[in-house]
Short mmCIF file of C-alpha atoms in Angstrom, two decimals:
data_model
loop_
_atom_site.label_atom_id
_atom_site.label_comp_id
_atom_site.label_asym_id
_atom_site.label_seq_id
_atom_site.Cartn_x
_atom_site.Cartn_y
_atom_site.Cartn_z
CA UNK F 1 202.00 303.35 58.72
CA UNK F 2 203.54 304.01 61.97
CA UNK F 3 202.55 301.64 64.88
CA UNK F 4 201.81 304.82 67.01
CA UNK F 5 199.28 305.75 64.79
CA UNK F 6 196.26 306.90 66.51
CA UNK F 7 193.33 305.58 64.33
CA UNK F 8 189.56 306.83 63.83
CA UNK F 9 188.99 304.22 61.66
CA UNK F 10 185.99 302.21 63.21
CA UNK F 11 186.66 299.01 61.39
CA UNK F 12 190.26 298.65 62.66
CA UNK F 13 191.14 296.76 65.08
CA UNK F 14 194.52 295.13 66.76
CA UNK F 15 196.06 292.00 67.92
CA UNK F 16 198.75 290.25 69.66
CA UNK F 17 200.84 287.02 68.94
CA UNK F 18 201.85 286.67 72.49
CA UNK F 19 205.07 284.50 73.48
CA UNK F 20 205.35 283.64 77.43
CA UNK F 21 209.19 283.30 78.88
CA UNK F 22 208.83 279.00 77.55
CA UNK F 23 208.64 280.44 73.82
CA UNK F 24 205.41 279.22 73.86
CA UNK F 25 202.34 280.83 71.99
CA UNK F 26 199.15 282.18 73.60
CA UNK F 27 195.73 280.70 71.84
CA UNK F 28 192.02 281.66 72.72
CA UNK F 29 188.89 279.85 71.81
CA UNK F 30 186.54 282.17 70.84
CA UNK F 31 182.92 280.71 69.05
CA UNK F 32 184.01 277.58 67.63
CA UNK F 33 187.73 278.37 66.36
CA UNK F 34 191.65 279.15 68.08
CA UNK F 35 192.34 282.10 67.60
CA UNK F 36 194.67 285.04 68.75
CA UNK F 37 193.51 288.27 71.51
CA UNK F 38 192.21 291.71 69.08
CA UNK F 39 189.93 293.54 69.67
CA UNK F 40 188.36 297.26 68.60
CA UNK F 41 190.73 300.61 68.59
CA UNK F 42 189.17 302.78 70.93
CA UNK F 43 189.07 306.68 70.52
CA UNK F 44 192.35 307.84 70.75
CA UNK F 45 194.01 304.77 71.13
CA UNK F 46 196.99 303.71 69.49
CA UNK F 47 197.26 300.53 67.55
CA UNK F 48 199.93 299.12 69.89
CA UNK F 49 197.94 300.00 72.71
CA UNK F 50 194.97 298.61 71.76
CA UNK F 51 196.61 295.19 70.87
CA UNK F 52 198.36 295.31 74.63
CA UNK F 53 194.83 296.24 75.68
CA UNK F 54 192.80 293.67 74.28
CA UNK F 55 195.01 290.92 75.30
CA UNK F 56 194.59 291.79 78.80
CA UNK F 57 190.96 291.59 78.80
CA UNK F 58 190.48 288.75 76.98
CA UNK F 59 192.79 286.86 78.72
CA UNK F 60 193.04 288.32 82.40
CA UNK F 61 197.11 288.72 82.07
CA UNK F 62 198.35 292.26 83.24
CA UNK F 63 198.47 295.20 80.92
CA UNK F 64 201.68 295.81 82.43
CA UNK F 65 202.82 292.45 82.06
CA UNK F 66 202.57 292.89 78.31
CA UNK F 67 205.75 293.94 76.48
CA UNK F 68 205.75 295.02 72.80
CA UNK F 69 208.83 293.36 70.54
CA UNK F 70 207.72 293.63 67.35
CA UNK F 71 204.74 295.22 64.62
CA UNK F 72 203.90 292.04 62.16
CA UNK F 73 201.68 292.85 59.63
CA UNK F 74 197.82 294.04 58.83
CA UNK F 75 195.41 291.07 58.03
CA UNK F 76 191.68 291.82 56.36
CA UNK F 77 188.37 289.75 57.02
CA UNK F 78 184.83 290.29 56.68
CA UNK F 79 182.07 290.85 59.24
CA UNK F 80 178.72 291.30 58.43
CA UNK F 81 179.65 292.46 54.97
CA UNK F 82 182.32 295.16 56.15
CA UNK F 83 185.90 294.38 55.75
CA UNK F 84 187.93 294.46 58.81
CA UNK F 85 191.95 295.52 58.95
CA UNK F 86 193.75 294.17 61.87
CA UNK F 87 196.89 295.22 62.85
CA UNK F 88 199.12 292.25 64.53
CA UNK F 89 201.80 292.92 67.14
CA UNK F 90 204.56 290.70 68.43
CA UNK F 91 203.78 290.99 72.30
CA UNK F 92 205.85 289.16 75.30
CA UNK F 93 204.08 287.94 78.59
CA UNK F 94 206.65 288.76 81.17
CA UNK F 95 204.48 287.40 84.25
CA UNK F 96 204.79 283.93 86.17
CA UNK F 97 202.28 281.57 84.62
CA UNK F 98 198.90 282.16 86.46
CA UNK F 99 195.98 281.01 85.75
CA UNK F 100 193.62 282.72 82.60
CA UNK F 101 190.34 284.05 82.40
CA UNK F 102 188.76 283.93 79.35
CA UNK F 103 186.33 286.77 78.71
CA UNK F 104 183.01 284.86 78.61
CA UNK F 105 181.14 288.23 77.34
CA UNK F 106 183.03 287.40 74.20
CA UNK F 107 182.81 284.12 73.57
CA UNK F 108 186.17 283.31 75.05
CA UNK F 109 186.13 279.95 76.49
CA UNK F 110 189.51 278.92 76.45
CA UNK F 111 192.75 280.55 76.91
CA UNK F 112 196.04 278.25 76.48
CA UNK F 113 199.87 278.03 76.31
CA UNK F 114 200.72 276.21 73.25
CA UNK F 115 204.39 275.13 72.07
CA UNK F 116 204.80 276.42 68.74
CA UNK F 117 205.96 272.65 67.79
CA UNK F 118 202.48 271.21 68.62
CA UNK F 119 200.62 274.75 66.78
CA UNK F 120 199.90 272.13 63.78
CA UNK F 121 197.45 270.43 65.76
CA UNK F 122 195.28 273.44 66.20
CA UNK F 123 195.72 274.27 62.33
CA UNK F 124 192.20 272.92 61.36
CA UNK F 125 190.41 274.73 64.04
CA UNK F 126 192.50 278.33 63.70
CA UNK F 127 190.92 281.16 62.19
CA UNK F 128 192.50 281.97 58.55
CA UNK F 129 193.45 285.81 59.98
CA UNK F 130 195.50 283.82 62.81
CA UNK F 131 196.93 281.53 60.10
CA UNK F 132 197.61 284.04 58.63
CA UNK F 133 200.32 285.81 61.39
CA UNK F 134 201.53 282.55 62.08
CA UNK F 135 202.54 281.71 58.13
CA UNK F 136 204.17 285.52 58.16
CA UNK F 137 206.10 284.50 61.48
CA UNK F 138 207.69 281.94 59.99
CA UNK F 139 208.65 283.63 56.34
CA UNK F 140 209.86 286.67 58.21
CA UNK F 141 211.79 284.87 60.62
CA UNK F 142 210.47 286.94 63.01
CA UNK F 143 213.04 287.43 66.78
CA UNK F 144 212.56 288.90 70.19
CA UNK F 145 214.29 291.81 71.42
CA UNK F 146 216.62 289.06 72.57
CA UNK F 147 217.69 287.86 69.44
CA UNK F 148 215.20 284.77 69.55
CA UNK F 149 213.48 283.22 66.86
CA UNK F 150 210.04 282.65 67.70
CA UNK F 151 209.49 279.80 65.11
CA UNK F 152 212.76 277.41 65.05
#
């Protein structure tokens, strides 16, 4: 499926592993668990765009601050007995480091840099979707636009 896609699915939705200029990995707390910024595909909305999107508001960094390297892969979950398909994009924070604001409205208490050497310690309370991107980071080998590996 092509990134661009614009989807009319309602249970899709779209995500961003987010990398700062340190390498380092963007986590949220949202309800109990780490996780990574998704959110819904609006109407008309690209996938890309919506994963660039949702970042931004659940985290308070800059739309335009948000860079696209890289489409990862689709991840499936339930909620409330529907499965949900979200689509995961490599995304790079270009900003200076400024302070976050979590999106209270949904359950977003916590937004963090984390170096992807200490992302063990947040293992046991990451959601499995999140796990998930992280485990196909590191079998894919996954590099910036800059030739970097994101996971050494």
């Amino acid at each position: 499926m092509n990134h661009l896609h614009i989807m009319k699915h309602k249970n899709k939705r779209a995500g961003g592993l987010v990398f700062n200029k340190k390498a380092q990995i963007l986590l949220i707390f949202r309800k109990g668990s780490w996780d990574l910024p998704k959110g819904k595909v609006e109407k008309n909305e690209t996938l890309a765009s919506a994963a660039i999107r949702e970042t931004a508001e659940e985290t308070g960094l800059k739309k335009n601050q948000l860079i696209l390297e890289n489409s990862l892969l689709t991840t499936a979950h339930s909620l409330k007995g529907k499965k949900i398909k979200t689509k995961w994009y490599l995304l790079q924070y270009y900003g200076e480091k400024k302070k976050m604001i979590p999106q209270i409205e949904e359950g977003i208490s916590k937004c963090k840099w984390v170096d992807m050497a200490s992302i063990e310690t947040y293992r046991p309370k990451l959601r499995n979707y999140a796990k998930d991107v992280f485990e196909f980071l590191n079998i894919k080998k996954i590099k910036t636009s800059s030739g970097k590996r994101i996971i050494s």
